Coordinates of C-alpha atoms in Angstrom, one line a residue:
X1 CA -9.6 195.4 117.9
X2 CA -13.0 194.3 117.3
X3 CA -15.7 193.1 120.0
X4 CA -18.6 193.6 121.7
X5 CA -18.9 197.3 123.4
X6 CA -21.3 198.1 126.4
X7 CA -22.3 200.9 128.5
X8 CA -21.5 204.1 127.7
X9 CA -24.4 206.8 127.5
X10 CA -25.8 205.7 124.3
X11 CA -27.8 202.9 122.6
X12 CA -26.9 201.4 119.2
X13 CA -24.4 199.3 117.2
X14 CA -21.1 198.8 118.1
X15 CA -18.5 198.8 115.7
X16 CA -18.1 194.7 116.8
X17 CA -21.8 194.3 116.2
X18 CA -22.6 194.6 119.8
X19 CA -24.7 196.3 121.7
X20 CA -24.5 199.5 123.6
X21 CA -26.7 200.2 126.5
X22 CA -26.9 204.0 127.4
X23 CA -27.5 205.5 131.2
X24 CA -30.5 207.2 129.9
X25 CA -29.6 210.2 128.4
X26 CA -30.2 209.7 125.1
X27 CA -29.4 207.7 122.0
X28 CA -26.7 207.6 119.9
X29 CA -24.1 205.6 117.7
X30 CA -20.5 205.0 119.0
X31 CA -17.8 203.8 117.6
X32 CA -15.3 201.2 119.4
X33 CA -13.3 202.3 121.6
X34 CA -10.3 203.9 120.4
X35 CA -8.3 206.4 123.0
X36 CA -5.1 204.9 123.9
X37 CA -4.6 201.9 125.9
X38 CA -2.8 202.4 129.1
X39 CA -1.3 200.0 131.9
X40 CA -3.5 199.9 134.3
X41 CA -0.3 200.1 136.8
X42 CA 0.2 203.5 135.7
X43 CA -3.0 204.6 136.8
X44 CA -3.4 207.4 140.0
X45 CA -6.1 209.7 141.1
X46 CA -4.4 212.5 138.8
X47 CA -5.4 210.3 135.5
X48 CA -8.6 211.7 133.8
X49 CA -9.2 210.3 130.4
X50 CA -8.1 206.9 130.5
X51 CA -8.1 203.7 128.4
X52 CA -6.9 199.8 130.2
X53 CA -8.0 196.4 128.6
X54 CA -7.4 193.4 130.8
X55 CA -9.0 190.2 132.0
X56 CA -12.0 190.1 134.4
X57 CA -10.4 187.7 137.1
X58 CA -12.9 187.9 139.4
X59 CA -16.8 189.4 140.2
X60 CA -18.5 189.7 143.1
X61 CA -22.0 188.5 143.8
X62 CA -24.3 191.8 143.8
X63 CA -24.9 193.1 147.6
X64 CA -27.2 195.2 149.6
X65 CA -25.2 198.5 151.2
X66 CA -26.8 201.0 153.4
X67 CA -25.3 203.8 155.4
X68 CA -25.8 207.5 156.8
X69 CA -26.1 208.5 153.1
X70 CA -28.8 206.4 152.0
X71 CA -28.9 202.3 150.4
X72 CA -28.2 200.6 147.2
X73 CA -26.7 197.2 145.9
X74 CA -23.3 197.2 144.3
X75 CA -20.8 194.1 143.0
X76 CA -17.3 194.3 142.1
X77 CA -14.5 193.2 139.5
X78 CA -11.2 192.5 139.7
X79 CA -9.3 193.4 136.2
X80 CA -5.7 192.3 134.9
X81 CA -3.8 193.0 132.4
X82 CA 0.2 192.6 132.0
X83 CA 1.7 195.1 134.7
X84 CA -0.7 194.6 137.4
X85 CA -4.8 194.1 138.4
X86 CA -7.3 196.9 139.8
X87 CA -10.5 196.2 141.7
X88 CA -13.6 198.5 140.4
X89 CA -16.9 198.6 141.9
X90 CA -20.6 199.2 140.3
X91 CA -23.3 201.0 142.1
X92 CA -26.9 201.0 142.0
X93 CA -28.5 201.3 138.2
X94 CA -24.9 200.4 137.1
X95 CA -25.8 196.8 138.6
X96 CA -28.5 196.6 136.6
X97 CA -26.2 197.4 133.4
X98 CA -23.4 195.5 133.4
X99 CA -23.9 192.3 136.0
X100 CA -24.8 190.0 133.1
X101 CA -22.7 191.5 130.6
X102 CA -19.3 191.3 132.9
X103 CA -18.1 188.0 132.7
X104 CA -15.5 186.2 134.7
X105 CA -12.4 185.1 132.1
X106 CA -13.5 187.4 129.4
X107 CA -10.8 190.3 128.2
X108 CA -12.3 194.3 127.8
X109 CA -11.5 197.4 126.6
X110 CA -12.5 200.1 129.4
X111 CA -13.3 203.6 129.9
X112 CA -14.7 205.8 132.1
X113 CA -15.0 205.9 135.9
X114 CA -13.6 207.9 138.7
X115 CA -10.1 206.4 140.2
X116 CA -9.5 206.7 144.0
X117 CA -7.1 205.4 146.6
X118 CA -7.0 202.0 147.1
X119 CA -8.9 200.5 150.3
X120 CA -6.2 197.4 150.9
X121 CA -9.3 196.7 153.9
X122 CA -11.3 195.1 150.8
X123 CA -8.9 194.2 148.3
X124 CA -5.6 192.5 147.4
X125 CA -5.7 194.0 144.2
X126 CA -1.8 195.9 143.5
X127 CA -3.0 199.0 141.9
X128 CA -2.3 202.0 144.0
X129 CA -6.0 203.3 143.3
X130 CA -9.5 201.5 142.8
X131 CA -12.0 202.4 140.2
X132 CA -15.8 203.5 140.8
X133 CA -17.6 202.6 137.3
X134 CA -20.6 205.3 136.3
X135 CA -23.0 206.4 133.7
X136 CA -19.8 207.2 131.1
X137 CA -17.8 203.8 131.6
X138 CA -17.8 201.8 128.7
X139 CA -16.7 198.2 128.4
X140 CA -15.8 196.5 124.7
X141 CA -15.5 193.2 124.8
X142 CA -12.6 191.5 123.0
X143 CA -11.0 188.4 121.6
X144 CA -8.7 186.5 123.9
X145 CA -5.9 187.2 121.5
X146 CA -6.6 191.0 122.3
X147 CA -5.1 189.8 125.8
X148 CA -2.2 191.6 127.2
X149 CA 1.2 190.3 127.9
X150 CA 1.7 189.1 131.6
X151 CA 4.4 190.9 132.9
X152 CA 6.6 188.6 135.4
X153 CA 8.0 189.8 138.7
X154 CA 9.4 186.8 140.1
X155 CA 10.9 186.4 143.4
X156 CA 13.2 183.1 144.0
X157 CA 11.6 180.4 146.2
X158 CA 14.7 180.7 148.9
X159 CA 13.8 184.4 149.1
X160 CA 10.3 183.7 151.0
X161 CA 11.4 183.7 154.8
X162 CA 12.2 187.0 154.1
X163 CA 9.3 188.3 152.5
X164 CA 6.1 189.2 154.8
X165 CA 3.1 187.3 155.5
X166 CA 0.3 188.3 153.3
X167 CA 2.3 189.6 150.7
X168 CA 1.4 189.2 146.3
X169 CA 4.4 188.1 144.7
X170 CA 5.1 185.9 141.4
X171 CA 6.8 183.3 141.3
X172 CA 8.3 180.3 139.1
X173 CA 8.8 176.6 139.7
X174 CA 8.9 173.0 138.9
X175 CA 6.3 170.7 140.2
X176 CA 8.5 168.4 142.0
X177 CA 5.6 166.4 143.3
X178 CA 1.7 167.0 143.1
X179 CA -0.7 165.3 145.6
X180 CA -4.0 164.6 145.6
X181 CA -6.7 166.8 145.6
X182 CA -8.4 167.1 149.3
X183 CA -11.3 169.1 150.4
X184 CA -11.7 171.3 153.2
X185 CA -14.7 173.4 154.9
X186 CA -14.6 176.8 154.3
X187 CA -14.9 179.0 158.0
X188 CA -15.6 182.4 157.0
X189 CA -16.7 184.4 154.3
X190 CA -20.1 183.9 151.9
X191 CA -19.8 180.3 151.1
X192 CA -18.9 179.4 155.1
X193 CA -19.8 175.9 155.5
X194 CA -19.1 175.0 151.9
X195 CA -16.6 172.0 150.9
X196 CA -14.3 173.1 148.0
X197 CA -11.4 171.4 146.5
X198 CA -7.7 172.2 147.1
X199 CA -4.3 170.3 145.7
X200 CA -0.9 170.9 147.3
X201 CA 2.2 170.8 144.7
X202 CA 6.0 170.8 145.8
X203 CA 7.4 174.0 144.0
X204 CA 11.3 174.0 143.6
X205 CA 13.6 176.1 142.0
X206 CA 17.5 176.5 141.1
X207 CA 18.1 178.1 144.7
X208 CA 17.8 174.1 146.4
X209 CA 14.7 175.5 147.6
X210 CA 11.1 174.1 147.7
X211 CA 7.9 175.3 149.3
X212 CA 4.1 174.3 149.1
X213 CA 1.8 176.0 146.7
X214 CA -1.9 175.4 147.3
X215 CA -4.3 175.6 143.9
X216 CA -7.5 176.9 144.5
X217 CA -10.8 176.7 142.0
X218 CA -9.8 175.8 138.3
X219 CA -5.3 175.9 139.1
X220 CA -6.4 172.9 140.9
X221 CA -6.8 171.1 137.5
X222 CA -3.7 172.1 136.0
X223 CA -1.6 168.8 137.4
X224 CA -2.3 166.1 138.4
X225 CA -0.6 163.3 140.7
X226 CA -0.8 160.6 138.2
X227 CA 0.9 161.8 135.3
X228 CA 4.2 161.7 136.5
X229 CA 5.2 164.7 134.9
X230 CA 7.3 168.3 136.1
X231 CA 5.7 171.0 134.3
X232 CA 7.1 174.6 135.2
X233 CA 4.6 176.9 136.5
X234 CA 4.6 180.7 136.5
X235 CA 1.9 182.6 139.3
X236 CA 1.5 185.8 139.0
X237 CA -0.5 187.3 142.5
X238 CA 0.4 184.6 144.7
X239 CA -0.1 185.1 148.2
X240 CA 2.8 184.6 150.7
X241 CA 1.1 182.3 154.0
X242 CA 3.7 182.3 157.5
X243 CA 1.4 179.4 158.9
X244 CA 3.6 176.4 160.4
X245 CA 6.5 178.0 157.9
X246 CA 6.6 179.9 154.7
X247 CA 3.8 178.3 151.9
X248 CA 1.9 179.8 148.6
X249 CA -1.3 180.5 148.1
X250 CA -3.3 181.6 144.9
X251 CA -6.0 183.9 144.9
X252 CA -9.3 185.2 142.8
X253 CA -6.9 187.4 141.0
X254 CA -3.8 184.7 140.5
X255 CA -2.4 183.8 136.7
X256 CA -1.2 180.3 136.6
X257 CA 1.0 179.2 133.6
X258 CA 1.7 175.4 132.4
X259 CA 5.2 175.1 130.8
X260 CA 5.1 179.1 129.5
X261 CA 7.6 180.2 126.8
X262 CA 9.5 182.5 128.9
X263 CA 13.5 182.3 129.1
X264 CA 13.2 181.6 133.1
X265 CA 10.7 178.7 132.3
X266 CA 13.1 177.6 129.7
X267 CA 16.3 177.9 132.3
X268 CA 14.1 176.0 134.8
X269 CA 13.7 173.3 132.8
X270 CA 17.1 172.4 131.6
X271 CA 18.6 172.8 135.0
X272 CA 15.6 170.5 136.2
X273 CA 16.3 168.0 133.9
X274 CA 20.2 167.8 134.3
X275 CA 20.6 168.4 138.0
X276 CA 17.7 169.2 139.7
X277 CA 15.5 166.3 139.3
X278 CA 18.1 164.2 141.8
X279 CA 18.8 167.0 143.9
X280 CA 17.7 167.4 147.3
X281 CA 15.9 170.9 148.6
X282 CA 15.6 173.2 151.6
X283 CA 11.9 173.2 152.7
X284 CA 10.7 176.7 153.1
X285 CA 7.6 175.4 155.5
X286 CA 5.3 172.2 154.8
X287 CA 6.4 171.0 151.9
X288 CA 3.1 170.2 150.1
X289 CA 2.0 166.5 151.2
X290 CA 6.0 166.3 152.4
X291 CA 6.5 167.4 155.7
X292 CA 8.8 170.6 156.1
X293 CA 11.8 171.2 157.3
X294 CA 12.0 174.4 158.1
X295 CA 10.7 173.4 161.5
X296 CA 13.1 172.0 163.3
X297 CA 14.2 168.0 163.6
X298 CA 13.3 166.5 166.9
X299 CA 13.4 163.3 168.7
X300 CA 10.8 161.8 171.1
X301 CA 12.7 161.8 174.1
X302 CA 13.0 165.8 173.2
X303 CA 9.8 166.6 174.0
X304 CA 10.1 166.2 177.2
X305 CA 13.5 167.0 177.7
X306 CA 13.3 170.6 176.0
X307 CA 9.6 171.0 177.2
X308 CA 7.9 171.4 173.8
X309 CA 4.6 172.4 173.8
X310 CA 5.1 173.4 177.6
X311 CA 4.7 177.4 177.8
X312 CA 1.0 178.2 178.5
X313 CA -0.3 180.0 175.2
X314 CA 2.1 179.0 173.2
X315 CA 2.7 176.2 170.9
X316 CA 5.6 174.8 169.4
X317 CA 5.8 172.8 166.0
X318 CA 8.5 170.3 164.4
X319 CA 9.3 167.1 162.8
X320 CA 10.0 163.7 163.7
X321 CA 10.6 161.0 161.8
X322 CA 8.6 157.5 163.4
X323 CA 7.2 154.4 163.4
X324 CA 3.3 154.6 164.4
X325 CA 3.0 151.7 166.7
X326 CA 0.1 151.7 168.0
X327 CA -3.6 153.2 167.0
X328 CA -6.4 153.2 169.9
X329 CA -9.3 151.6 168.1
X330 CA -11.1 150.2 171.4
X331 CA -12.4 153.8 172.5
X332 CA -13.4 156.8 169.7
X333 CA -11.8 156.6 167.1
X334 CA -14.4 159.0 164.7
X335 CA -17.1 161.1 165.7
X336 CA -20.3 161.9 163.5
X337 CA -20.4 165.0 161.4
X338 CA -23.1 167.0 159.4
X339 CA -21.4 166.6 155.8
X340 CA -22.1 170.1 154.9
X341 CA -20.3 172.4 158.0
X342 CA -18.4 169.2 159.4
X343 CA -19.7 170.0 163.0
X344 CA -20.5 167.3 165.1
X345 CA -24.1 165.6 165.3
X346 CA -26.0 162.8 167.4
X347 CA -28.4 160.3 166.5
X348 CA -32.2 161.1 167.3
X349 CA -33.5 158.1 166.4
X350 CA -33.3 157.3 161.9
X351 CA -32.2 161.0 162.0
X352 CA -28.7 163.0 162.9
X353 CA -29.2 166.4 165.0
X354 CA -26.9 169.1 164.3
X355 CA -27.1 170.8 167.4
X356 CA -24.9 173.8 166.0
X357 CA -28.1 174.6 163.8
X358 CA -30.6 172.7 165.2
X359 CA -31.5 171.0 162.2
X360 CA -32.5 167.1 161.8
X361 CA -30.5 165.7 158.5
X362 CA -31.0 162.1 157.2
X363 CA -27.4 160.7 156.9
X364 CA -24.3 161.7 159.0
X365 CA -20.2 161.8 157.7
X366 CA -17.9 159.6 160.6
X367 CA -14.3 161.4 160.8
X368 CA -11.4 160.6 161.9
X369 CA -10.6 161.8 165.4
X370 CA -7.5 158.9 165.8
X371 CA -5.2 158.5 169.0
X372 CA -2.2 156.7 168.4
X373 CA 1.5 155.9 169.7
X374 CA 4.8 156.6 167.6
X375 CA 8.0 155.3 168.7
X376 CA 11.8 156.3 167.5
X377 CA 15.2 155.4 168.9
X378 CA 14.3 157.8 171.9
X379 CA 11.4 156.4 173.2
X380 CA 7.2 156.4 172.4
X381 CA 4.7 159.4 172.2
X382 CA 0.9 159.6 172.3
X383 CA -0.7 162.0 169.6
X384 CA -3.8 162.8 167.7
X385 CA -4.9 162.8 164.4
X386 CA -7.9 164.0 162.4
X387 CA -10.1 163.4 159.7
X388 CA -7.3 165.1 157.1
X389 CA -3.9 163.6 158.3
X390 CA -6.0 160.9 159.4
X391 CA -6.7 159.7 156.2
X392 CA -3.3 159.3 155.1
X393 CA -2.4 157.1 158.1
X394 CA -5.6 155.3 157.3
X395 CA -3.9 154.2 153.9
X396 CA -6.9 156.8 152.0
X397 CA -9.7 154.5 153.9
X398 CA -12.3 156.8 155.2
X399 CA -13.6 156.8 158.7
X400 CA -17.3 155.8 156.8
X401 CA -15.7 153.2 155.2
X402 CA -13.6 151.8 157.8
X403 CA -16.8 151.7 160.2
X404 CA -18.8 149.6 157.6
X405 CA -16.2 146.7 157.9
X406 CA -16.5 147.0 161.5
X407 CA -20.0 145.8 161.3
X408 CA -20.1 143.7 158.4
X409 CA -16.8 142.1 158.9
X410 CA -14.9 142.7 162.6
X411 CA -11.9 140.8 161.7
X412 CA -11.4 142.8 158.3
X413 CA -11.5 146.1 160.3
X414 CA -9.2 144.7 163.3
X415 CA -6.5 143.9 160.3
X416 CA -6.8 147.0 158.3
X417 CA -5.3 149.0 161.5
X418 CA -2.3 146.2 162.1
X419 CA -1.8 146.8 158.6
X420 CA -1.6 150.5 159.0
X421 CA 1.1 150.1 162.1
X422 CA 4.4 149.6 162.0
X423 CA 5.5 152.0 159.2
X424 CA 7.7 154.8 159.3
X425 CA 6.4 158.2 159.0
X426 CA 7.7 161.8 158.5
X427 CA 5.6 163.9 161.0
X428 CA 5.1 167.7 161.4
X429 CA 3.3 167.8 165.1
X430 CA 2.2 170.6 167.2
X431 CA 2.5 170.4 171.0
X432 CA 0.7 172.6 173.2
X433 CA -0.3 172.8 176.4
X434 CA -4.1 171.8 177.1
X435 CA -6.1 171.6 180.2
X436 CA -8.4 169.2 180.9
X437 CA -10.6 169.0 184.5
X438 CA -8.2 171.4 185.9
X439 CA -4.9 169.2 185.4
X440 CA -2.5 170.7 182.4
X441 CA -0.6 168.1 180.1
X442 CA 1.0 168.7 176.4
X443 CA -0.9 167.5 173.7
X444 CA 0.5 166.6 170.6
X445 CA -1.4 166.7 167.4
X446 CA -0.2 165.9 163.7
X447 CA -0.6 168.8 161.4
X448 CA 0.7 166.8 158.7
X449 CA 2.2 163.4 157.4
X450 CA 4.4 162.0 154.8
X451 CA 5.8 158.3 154.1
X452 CA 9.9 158.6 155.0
X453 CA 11.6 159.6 151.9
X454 CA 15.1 157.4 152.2
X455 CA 16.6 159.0 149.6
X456 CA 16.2 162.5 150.5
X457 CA 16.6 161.0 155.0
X458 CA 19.9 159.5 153.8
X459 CA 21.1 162.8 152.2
X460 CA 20.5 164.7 155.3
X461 CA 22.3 162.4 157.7
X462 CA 25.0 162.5 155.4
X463 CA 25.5 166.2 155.0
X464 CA 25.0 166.1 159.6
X465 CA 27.9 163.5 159.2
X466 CA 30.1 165.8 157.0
X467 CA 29.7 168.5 159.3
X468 CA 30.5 166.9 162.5
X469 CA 33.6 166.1 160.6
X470 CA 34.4 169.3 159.7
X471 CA 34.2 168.6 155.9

């Protein structure tokens, strides 16, 4: 293997042509790494001279530390190869070393640093231990053909209710449908108050199953809703979410493959092609931009008569397929927002406060806040909406957009919401109980919405007919 070697406790050529910065104890030439390469699953606190090579899937921005033993700055990698990824962690004058050198994507040879139990506090990393790079790691740098082999652990979609929340699996599926990409704010973390881009796909498999899979960063990219297309995709480190029903995650450290050659990609896609393209699915949870059905079906009139919503702390989700009505356009119908944490703002004067941060901004972001009636054979409902699910009731038009017909144009703005009423919907709606000036009432809010799929609608009531009947 030839590349690019760095670190180490000598300076010189390396046998790539590279570089190789010492930790100041001396100079001296070194060869390219040669000790035998070892998975980095097989690694435990009893290994001592060891050897991985694996993709950098993810570093860490460097950070200030301090505690009873003194202060520094440290960042962190996560590294993958075929049988499993490791986080390792730089300290102090080992910032200084490798930080520019360490990049994301890139494969290495490594050696050198002291392996520890894993802190699963910090990481969701699978390797049982965690590395702590020093003065004697070395990284070569190498070709992406030097990459190892992902090795596959997959676990069938209809197998996900019973695996727990929060846990890394891999997993293979078609893309039965991919929606368009949305953007969210994030709450937590570094980049809190940052927008970043998302895309839901519909993930099925030969078990009748399908569940949403949420890309994050550059996975996002890999389909698209236009092309019409069903690639297979293999993740590898895909986090397992329980919210509102089973769904898929990917992570800093996931592997996402387009269409790989791998016998269960190949098996996929026949069976896709012949049978499952027209077959109908078991929802594991939301369903991607479809609405899931792994919560329950309900009526209207059932939300009353079974008291959804109704226990104090506790809320209850299902789905109901509708006809929105009715959409209250006379009171709020949007509020003002600061674009960058989506928090609400008023006008102060040609300015917006942001009262959150007490900060003036030039231009504000209207979102949806929509109230609405939805009627089935049971009876009608009031429920809420926002910005996100709002949108799609909104036919894609944006609470900015919709305001600016208001004003330039009041009849175009009344017939863009009769033209969004009257069409059926398939909702997935939370009730719970809310209290408002000391009076209690059930408040039901759509977590997400998808147009009725007849085909799929018609399949169902069929297969509820044939079991009434006994067939």
């Amino acid at each position: 293997f030839g590349g690019n070697s760095y670190g180490g406790n000598s300076h010189g050529n390396g046998g790539g042509g590279g570089s190789l910065f010492g930790g100041g104890r001396g100079v001296a030439q070194q060869e390219p790494l040669s000790g035998h390469v070892v998975p980095i699953a097989s690694l435990n606190t009893f290994t001592h001279k060891w050897t991985i090579q694996g993709r950098v899937v993810f570093k860490g921005a460097v950070k200030n530390w301090k505690n009873q033993r003194g202060e520094g700055r440290l960042f962190s990698v996560e590294i993958m190869d075929g049988s499993c990824d490791v986080r390792g962690t730089f300290f102090n004058e080992d910032v200084d070393r490798f930080f520019e050198y360490i990049q994301v994507n890139k494969v290495y040879r490594i050696a050198g640093g002291q392996l520890k139990p894993s802190n699963r506090q910090y990481t969701t990393a699978r390797s049982d231990v965690e590395i702590t790079f020093g003065r004697d790691t070395v990284f070569e740098m190498m070709t992406d053909s030097a990459a190892p082999k992902i090795e596959y652990r997959f676990r069938r979609i209809s197998e996900m209710d019973s695996i727990d929340p929060n846990s890394i699996v891999d997993v293979i599926g078609v893309v039965q449908e991919a929606f368009p990409l949305s953007s969210i704010t994030l709450k937590s973390g570094p980049n809190a108050g940052n927008t970043t881009q998302k895309r839901d796909v519909l993930l099925v498999d030969q078990t009748s199953a399908a569940i949403r899979l949420t890309l994050w960063d550059d996975a996002k990219d890999i389909v698209d809703e236009h092309s019409g297309a069903h690639p297979v995709l293999a993740i590898k480190n895909v986090k397992v979410s329980d919210f509102g029903g089973r769904s898929l995650s990917t992570t800093r450290s996931s592997t996402v493959e387009k269409d790989p050659d791998l016998s269960d990609a190949h098996m996929l896609r026949g069976w896709y092609d012949s049978v499952g393209r027209d077959g109908s699915f078991r929802s594991m949870g939301g369903g991607g931009g479809g609405v899931g059905g792994r919560d329950p079906r309900k009526t209207i009139a059932a939300i009353k008569e079974e008291n959804l919503g109704g226990v104090e702390g506790k809320g209850d989700y299902f789905t109901l397929r509708c006809w929105i009505t009715y959409f209250s356009k006379d009171k709020t119908w949007f509020y003002c927002a600061n674009p960058e944490n989506k928090k609400k703002v008023v006008q102060q004067g040609d300015k917006w406060l942001d009262e959150s941060t007490s900060r003036l901004i030039d231009t504000c972001e209207r979102r949806y806040v929509l109230q609405l009636t939805a009627s089935d054979h049971t009876g009608s409902h009031w429920f809420s909406a926002f910005n996100e699910t709002g949108l799609l009731l909104m036919g894609g038009l944006t609470a900015d957009d919709l305001f600016d017909r208001k004003e330039r144009d009041p009849g175009s703005f009344e017939h863009h919401f009769q033209t969004c009423s009257w069409r059926p919907w398939t909702l997935k709606v939370k009730a719970k109980l809310d209290r408002w000036n000391d009076e209690s009432r059930v408040k039901c809010t759509i977590m997400e919405a998808a147009p009725v799929d007849f085909k799929s609608g018609s399949q169902e009531l069929l297969a509820s007919i044939n079991q009434l009947l006994g067939r």
